[in-house]
Tab-separated table of C-alpha atoms in Angstrom:
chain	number	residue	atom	x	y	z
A	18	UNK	CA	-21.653	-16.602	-21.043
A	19	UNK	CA	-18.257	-15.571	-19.717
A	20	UNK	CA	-17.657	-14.555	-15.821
A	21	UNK	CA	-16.913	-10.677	-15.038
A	22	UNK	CA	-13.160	-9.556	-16.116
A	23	UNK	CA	-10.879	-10.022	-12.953
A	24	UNK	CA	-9.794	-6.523	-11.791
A	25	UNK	CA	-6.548	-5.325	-13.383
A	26	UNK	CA	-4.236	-5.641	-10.392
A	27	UNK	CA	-5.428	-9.162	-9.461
A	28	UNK	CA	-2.039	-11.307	-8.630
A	29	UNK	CA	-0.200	-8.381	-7.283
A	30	UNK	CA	0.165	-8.571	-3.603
A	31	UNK	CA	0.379	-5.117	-1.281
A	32	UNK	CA	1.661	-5.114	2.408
A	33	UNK	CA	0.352	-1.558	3.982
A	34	UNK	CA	2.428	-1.314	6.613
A	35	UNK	CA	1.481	2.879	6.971
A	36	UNK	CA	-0.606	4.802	8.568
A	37	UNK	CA	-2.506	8.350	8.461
A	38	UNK	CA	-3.265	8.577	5.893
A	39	UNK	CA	-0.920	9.327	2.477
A	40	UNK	CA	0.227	5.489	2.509
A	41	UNK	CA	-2.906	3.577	3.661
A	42	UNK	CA	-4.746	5.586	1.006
A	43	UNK	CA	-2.455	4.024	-1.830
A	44	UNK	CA	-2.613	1.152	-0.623
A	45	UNK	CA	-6.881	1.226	-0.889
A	46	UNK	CA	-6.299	2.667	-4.178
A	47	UNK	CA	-4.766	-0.387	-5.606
A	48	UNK	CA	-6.913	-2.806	-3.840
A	49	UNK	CA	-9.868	-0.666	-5.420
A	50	UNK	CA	-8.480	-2.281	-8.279
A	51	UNK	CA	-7.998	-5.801	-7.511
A	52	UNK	CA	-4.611	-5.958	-5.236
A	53	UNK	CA	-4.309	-8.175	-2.495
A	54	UNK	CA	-3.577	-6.199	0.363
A	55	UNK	CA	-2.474	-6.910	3.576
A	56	UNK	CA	-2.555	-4.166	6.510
A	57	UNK	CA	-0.420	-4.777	8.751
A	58	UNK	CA	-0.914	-2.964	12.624
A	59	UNK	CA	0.704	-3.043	15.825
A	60	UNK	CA	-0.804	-6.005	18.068
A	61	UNK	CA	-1.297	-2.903	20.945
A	62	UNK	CA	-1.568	-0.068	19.095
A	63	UNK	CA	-4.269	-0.270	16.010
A	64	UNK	CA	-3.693	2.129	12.653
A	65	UNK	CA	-5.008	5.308	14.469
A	66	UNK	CA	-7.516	6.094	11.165
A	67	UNK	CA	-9.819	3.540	13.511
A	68	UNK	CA	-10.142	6.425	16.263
A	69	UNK	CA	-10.068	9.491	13.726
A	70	UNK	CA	-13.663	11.590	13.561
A	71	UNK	CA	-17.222	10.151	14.265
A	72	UNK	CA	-17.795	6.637	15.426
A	73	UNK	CA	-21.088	4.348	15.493
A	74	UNK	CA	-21.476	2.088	18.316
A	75	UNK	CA	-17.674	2.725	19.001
A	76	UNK	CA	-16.465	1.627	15.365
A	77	UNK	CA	-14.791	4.252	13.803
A	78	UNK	CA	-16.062	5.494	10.317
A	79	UNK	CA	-13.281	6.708	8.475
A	80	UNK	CA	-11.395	3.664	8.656
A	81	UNK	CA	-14.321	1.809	7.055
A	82	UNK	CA	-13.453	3.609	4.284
A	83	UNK	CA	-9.561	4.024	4.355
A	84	UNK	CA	-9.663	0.256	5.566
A	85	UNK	CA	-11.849	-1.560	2.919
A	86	UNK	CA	-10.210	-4.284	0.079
A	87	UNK	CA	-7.935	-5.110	2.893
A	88	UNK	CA	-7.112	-8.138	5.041
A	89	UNK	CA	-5.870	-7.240	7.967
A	90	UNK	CA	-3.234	-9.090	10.568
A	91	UNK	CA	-1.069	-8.030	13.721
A	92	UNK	CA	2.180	-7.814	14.049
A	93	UNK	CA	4.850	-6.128	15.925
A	94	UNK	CA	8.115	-5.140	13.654
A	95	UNK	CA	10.251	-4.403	16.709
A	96	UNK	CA	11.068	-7.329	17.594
A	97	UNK	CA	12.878	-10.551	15.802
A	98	UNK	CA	9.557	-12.020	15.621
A	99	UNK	CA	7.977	-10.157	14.051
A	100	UNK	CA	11.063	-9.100	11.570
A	101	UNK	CA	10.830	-12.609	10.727
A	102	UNK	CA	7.440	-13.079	9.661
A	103	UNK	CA	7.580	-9.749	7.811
A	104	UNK	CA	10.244	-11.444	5.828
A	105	UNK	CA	8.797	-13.741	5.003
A	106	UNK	CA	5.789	-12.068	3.981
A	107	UNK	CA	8.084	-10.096	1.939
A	108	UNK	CA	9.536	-12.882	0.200
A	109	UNK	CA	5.977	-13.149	-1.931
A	110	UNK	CA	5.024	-9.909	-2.510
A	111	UNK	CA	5.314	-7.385	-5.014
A	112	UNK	CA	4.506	-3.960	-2.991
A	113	UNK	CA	5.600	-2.856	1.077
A	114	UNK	CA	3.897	0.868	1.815
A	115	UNK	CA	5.291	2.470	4.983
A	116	UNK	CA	5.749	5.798	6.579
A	117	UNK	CA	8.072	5.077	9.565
A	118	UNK	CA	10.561	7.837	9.698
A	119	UNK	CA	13.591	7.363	8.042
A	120	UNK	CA	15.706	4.477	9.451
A	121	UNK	CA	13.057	3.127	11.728
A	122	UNK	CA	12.725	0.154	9.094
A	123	UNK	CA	17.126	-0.363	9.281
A	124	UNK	CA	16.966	0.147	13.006
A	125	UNK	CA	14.419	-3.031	12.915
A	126	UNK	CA	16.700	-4.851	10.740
A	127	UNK	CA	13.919	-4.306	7.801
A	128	UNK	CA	15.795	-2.026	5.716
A	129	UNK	CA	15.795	-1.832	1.745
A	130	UNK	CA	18.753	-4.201	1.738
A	131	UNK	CA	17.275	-7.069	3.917
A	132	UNK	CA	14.181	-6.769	2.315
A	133	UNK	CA	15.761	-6.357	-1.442
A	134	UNK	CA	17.957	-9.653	-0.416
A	135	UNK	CA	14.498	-11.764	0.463
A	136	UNK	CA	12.621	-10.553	-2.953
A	137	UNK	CA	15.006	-8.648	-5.305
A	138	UNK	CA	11.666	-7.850	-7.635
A	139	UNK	CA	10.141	-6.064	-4.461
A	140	UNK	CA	9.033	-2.360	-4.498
A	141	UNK	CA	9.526	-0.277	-1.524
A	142	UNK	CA	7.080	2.538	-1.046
A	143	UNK	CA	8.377	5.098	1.745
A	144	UNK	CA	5.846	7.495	2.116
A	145	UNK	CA	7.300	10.638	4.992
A	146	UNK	CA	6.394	14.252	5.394
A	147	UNK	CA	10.023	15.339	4.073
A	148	UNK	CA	11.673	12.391	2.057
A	149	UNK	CA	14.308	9.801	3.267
A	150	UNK	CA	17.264	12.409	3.805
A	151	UNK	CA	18.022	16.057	3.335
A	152	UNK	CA	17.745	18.477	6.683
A	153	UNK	CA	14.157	17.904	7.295
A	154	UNK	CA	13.866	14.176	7.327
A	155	UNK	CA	13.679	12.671	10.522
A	156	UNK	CA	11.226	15.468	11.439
A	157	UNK	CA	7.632	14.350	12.199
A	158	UNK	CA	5.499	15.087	9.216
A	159	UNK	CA	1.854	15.230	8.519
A	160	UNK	CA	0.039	16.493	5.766
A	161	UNK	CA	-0.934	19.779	7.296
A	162	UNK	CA	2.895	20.744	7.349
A	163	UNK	CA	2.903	20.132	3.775
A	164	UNK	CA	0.065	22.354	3.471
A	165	UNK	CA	1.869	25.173	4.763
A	166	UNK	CA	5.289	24.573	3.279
A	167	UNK	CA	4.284	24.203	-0.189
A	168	UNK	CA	2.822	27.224	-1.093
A	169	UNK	CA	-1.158	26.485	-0.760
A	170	UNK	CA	-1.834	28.273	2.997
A	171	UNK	CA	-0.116	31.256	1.258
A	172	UNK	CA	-2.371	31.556	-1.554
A	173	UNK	CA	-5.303	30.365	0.200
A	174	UNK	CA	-7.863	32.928	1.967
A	175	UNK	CA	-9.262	36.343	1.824
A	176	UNK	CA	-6.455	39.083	1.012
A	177	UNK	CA	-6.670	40.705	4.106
A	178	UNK	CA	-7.015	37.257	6.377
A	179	UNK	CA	-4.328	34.927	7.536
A	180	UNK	CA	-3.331	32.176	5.577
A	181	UNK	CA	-6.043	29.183	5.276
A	182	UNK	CA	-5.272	25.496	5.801
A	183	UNK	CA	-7.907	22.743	4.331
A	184	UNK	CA	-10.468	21.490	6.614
A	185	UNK	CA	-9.436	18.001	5.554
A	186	UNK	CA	-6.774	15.583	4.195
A	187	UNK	CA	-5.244	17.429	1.260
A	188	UNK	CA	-1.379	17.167	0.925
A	189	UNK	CA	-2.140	13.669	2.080
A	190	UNK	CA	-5.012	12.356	-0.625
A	191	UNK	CA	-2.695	14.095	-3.284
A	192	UNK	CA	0.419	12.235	-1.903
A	193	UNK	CA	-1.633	9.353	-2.339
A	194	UNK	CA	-2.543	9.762	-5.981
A	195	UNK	CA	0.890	9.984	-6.508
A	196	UNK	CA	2.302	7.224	-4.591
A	197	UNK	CA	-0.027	5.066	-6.342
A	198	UNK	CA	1.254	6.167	-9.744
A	199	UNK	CA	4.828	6.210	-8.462
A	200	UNK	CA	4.257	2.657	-7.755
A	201	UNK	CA	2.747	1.678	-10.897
A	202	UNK	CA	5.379	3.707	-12.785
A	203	UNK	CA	7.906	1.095	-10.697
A	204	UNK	CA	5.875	-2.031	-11.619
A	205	UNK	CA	6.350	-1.352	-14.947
A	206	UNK	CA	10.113	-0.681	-14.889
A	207	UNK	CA	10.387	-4.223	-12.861
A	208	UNK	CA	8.372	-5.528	-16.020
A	209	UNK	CA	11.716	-4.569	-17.900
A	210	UNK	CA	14.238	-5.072	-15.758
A	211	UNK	CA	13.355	-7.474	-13.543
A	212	UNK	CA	14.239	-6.004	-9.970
A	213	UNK	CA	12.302	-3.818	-8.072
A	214	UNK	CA	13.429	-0.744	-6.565
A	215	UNK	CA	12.746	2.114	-3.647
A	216	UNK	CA	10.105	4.693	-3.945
A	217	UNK	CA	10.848	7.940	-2.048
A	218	UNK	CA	7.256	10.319	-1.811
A	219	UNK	CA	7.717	12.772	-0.167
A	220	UNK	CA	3.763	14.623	1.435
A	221	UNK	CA	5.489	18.202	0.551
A	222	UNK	CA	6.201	17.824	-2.748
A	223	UNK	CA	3.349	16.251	-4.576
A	224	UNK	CA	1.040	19.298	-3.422
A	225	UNK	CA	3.791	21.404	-4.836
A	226	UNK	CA	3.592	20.254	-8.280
A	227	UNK	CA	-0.210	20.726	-8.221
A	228	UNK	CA	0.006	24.183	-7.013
A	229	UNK	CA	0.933	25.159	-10.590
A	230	UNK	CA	3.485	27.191	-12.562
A	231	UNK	CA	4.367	29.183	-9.172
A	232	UNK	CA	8.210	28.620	-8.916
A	233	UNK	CA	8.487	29.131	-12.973
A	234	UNK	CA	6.641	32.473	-12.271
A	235	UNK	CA	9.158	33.643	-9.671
A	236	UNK	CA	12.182	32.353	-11.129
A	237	UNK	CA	11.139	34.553	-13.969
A	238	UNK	CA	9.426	37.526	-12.949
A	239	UNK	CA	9.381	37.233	-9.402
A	240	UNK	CA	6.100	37.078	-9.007
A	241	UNK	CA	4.982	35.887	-6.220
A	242	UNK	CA	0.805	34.835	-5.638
A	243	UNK	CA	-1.371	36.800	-3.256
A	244	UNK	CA	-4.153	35.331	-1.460
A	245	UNK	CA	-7.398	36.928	-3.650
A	246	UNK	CA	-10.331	34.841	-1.570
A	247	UNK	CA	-12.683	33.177	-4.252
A	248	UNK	CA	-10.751	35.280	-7.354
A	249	UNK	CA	-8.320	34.500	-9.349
A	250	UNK	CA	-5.137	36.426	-11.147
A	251	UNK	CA	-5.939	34.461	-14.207
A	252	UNK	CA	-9.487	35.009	-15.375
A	253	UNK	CA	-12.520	36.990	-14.248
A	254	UNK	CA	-15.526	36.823	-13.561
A	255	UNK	CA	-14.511	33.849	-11.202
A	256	UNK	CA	-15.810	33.676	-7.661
A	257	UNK	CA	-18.666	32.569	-5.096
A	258	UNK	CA	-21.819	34.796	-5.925
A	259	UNK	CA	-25.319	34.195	-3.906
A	260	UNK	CA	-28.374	33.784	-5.369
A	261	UNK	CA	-32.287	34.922	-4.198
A	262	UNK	CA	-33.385	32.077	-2.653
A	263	UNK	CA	-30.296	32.548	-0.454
A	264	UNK	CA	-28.022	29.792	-2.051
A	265	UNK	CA	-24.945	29.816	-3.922
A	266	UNK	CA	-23.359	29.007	-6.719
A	267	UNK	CA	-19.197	29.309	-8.244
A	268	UNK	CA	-18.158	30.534	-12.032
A	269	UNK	CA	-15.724	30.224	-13.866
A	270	UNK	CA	-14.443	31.754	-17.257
A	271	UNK	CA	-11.037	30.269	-17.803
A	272	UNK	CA	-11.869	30.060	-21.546
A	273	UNK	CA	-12.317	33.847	-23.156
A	274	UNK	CA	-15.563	32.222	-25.157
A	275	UNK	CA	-17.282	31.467	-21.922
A	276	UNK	CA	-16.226	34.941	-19.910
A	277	UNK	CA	-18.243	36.482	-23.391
A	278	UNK	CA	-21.155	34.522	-22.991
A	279	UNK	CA	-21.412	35.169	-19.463
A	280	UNK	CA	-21.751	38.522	-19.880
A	281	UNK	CA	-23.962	38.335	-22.830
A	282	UNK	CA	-25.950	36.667	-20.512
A	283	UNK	CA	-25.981	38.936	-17.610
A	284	UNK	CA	-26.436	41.887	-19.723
A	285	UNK	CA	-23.501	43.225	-19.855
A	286	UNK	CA	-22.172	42.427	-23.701
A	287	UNK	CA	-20.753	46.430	-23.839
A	288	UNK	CA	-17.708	44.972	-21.761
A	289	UNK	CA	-16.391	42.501	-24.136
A	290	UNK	CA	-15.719	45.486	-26.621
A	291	UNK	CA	-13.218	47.058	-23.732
A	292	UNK	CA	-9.170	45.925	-24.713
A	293	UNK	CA	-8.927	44.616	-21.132
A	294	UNK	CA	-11.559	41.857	-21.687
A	295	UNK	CA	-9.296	40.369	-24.365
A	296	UNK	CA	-7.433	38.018	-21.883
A	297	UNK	CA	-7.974	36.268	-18.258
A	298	UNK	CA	-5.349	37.942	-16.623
A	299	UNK	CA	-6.304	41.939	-17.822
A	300	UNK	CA	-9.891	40.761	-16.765
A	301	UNK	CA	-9.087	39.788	-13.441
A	302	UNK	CA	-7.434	43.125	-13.177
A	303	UNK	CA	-10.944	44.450	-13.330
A	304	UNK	CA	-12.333	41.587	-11.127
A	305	UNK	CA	-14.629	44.258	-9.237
A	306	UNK	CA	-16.438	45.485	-12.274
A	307	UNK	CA	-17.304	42.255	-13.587
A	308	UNK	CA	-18.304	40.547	-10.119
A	309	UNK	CA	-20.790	43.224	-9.825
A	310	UNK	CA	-22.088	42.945	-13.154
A	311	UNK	CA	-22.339	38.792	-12.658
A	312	UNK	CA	-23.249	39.116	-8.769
A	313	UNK	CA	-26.281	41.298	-9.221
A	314	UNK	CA	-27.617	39.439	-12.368
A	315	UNK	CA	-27.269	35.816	-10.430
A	316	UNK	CA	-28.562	38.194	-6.916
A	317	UNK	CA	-32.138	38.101	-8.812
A	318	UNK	CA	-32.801	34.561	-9.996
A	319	UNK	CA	-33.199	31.443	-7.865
A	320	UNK	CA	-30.117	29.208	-8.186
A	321	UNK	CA	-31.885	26.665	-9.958
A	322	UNK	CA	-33.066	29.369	-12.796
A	323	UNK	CA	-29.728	30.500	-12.614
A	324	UNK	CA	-27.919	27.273	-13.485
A	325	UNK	CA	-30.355	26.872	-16.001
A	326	UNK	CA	-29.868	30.158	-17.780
A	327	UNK	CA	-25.994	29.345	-17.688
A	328	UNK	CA	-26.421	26.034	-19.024
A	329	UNK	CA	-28.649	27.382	-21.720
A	330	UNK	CA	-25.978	30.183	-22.361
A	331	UNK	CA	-23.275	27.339	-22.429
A	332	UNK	CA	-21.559	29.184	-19.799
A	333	UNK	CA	-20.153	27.261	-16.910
A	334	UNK	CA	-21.589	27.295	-13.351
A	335	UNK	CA	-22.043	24.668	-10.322
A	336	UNK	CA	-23.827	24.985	-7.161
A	337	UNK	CA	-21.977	24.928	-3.958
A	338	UNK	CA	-22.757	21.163	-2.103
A	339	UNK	CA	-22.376	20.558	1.125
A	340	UNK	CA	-22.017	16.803	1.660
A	341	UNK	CA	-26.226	16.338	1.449
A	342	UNK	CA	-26.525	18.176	-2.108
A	343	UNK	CA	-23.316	15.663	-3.271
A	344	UNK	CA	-25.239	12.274	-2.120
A	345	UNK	CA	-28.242	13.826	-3.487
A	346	UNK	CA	-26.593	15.093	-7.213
A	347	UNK	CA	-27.879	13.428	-10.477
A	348	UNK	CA	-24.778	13.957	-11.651
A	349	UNK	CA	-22.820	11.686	-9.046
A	350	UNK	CA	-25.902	9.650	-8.988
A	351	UNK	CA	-25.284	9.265	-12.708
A	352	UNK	CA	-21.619	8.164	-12.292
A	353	UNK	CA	-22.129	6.041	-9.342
A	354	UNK	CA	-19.813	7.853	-6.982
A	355	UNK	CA	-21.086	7.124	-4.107
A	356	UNK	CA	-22.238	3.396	-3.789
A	357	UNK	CA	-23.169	1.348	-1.291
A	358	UNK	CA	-20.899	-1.547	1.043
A	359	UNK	CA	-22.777	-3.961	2.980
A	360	UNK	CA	-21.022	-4.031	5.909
A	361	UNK	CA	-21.371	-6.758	8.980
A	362	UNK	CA	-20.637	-4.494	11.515
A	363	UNK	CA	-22.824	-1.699	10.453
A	364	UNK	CA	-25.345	-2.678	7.702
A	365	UNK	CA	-25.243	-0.981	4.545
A	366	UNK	CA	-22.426	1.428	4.257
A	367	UNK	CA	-22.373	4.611	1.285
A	368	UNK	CA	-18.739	5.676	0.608
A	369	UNK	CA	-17.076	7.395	-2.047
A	370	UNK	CA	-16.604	4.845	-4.848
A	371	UNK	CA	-13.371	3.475	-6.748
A	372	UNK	CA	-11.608	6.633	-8.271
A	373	UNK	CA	-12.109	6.224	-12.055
A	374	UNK	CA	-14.070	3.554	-14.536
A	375	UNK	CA	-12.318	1.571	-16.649
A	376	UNK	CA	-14.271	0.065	-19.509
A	377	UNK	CA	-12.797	-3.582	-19.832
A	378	UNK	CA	-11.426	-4.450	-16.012
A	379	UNK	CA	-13.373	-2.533	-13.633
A	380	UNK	CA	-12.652	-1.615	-9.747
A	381	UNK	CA	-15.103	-2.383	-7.302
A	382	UNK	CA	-15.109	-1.887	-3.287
A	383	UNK	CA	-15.386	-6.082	-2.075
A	384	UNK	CA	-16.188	-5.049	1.453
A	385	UNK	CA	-15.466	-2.229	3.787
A	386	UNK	CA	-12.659	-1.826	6.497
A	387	UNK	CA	-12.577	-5.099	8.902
A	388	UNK	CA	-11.482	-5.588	12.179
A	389	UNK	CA	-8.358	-5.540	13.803
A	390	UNK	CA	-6.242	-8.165	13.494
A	391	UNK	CA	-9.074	-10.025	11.495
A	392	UNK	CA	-7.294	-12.082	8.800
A	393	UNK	CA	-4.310	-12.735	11.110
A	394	UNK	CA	-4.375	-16.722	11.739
A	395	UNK	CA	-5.478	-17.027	8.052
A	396	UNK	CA	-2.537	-14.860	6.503
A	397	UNK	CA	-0.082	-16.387	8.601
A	398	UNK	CA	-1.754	-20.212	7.622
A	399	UNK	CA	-0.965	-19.435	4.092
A	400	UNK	CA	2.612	-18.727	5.022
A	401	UNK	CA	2.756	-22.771	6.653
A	402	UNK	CA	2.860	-21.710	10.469
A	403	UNK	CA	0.966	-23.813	12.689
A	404	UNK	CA	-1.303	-23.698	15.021
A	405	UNK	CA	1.174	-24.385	18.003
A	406	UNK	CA	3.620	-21.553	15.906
A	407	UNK	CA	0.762	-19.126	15.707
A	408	UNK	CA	-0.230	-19.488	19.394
A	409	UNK	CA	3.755	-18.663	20.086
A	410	UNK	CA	3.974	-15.792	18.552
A	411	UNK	CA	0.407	-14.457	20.482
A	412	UNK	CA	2.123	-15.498	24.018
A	413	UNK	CA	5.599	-13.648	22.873
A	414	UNK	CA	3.187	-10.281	21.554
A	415	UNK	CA	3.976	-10.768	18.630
A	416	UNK	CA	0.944	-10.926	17.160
């Protein structure tokens, strides 16, 4: 018998030297997938994911997620100490993640050029609100800023309401996505060239690209989005609708087949005859009509009957989870979304699990966020310091 495929990014070494929460979230990404990574935190001053939302027992829970497939070490950059060791840490690895604003890193004497001169095959991740220059840059930027500059506040909300910002980390689990594809996209150029190069994400655009053909739509036509609640400009029936058992459930009809067999289903088949049903958009001009026709048929059945009689009608529907139904959902069960971490802090841990399945050289979550400053005496070990070096740097703060 042969041993389990090692994870596709085993080898490739990742210093996370971010925080909150666009560049730590890369950098779990790839270790999700087999990269060493190192976090790196202030001696003084932990990543401040540790302190964010609930605790248990005084450990903080979202950094058990945002913190796991990492080793983590102290280590303060200010100083020549600590420059130095970074260096050298440099020297053997492939990826650095950080989110300082701009010139922090050359004010430190840890700028693209020292670090390029150490390891020219290095890539340099900068992950800020606004991007390394341009009249926003040295601005302090968090993902909720990129919420609201983008585009998605403005579209987002009832049409009579003020714009709506996400309850949680969006502009910065996008930016994420992307930085982790930026950086592959890198890798692979260094596989062809042979030098690595500088990555500069910034949180406001990513969220911008997602948001859709927008700027095409106003260059154009001028067009610019309203905020329509749960409905859309580009296909009706499509909103929140409440069943009889007092729970609800979201439908779409992007594709014209399925808008026909919803209404087939809810009675209504006279509508698809009127020239206005023939596209999304002229339907969602009559987004009233046909949220009354779908809203009182799904008013009378129980949301289970009613997901049943879509999926019977091939029509698509979903019921609206809370975070209970989604650790409950055969579907997720199915798919192994949510798995379990043993944990020896906590005990068994359930978390979201690695982001997609690949068939050969799988992902998997090795253990869940450790504590600060764990791994420090062995990561600095394997770089030949001493005992009597490492006990230096402690009495000096560096570490």
């Amino acid at each position: 018998m042969t041993g389990p495929a090692a994870a596709p990014l085993t080898g490739l070494r990742v210093i996370d030297l971010a925080t909150l929460f666009a560049g730590p979230l890369c950098a779990t990404m790839l270790g999700d997938y087999g990269a060493e990574v190192i976090k790196v935190e202030h001696p003084e001053k932990p990543d401040p994911s540790r302190g964010h939302g609930p605790t248990k027992d005084g450990i903080g829970l979202w950094w058990k997620l945002l913190g796991r497939n990492k080793r983590t070490m102290t280590l303060d950059l200010s100083g020549p100490g600590g420059r130095d060791i970074l260096l050298r840490l440099a020297a053997d690895t492939d990826v650095i993640i950080e989110n300082f604003r701009p010139g922090t890193l050359e004010r430190w004497g840890l700028g693209w050029e020292e670090l390029r001169a150490v390891n020219p095959r290095l890539v340099l991740a900068r992950v800020t609100g606004f991007g390394q220059f341009g009249p926003y840059a040295h601005r302090p930027g968090f993902g909720t800023l990129a919420e609201a500059m983008s585009g998605f506040a403005a579209i987002t909300g009832e049409p009579d309401g003020p714009p709506t910002l996400p309850p949680f980390g969006l502009a910065d689990s996008i930016a994420a996505i992307a930085t982790a594809f930026a950086v592959m996209t890198a890798l692979a150029g260094r596989e062809r060239t042979g030098e690595g190069q500088v990555v500069d994400l910034a949180i406001i655009e990513p969220i911008l690209t997602v948001l859709g053909p927008q700027p095409l739509w106003y260059d154009q036509l001028g067009y610019v989005q309203p905020r329509t609640g749960n409905r859309s400009r580009n296909n009706a029936p499509r909103n929140t609708y409440r069943t009889s058992d007092g729970q609800w459930v979201a439908v779409s009809t992007s594709a014209q087949s399925v808008a026909e067999r919803v209404m087939r289903l809810v009675g209504r088949a006279e509508l698809i005859d009127e020239p206005w049903f023939g596209s999304g958009t002229t339907r969602a001009d009559h987004c009233e009509e046909l949220d009354e026709a779908v809203g009182n048929w799904i008013a009378r059945h129980t949301r289970d009957d009613a997901i049943s009689a879509f999926e019977k009608a091939e029509a698509a529907i979903a019921p609206i989870h809370d975070i209970r139904d989604v650790m409950d959902d055969p579907q997720y069960r199915a798919l192994g979304s949510i798995t379990e971490v043993d944990d020896p802090e906590l005990g068994p841990l359930r978390m979201q699990n690695v982001l997609f399945r690949l068939s050969g050289t799988p992902g998997a979550i090795r253990w869940a966020g450790r504590q600060h400053g764990a791994d420090t005496e062995e990561i600095l070990t394997g770089l030949g310091l001493s005992g009597p070096e490492i006990s230096a740097l402690r009495a000096e703060r560096v570490l």
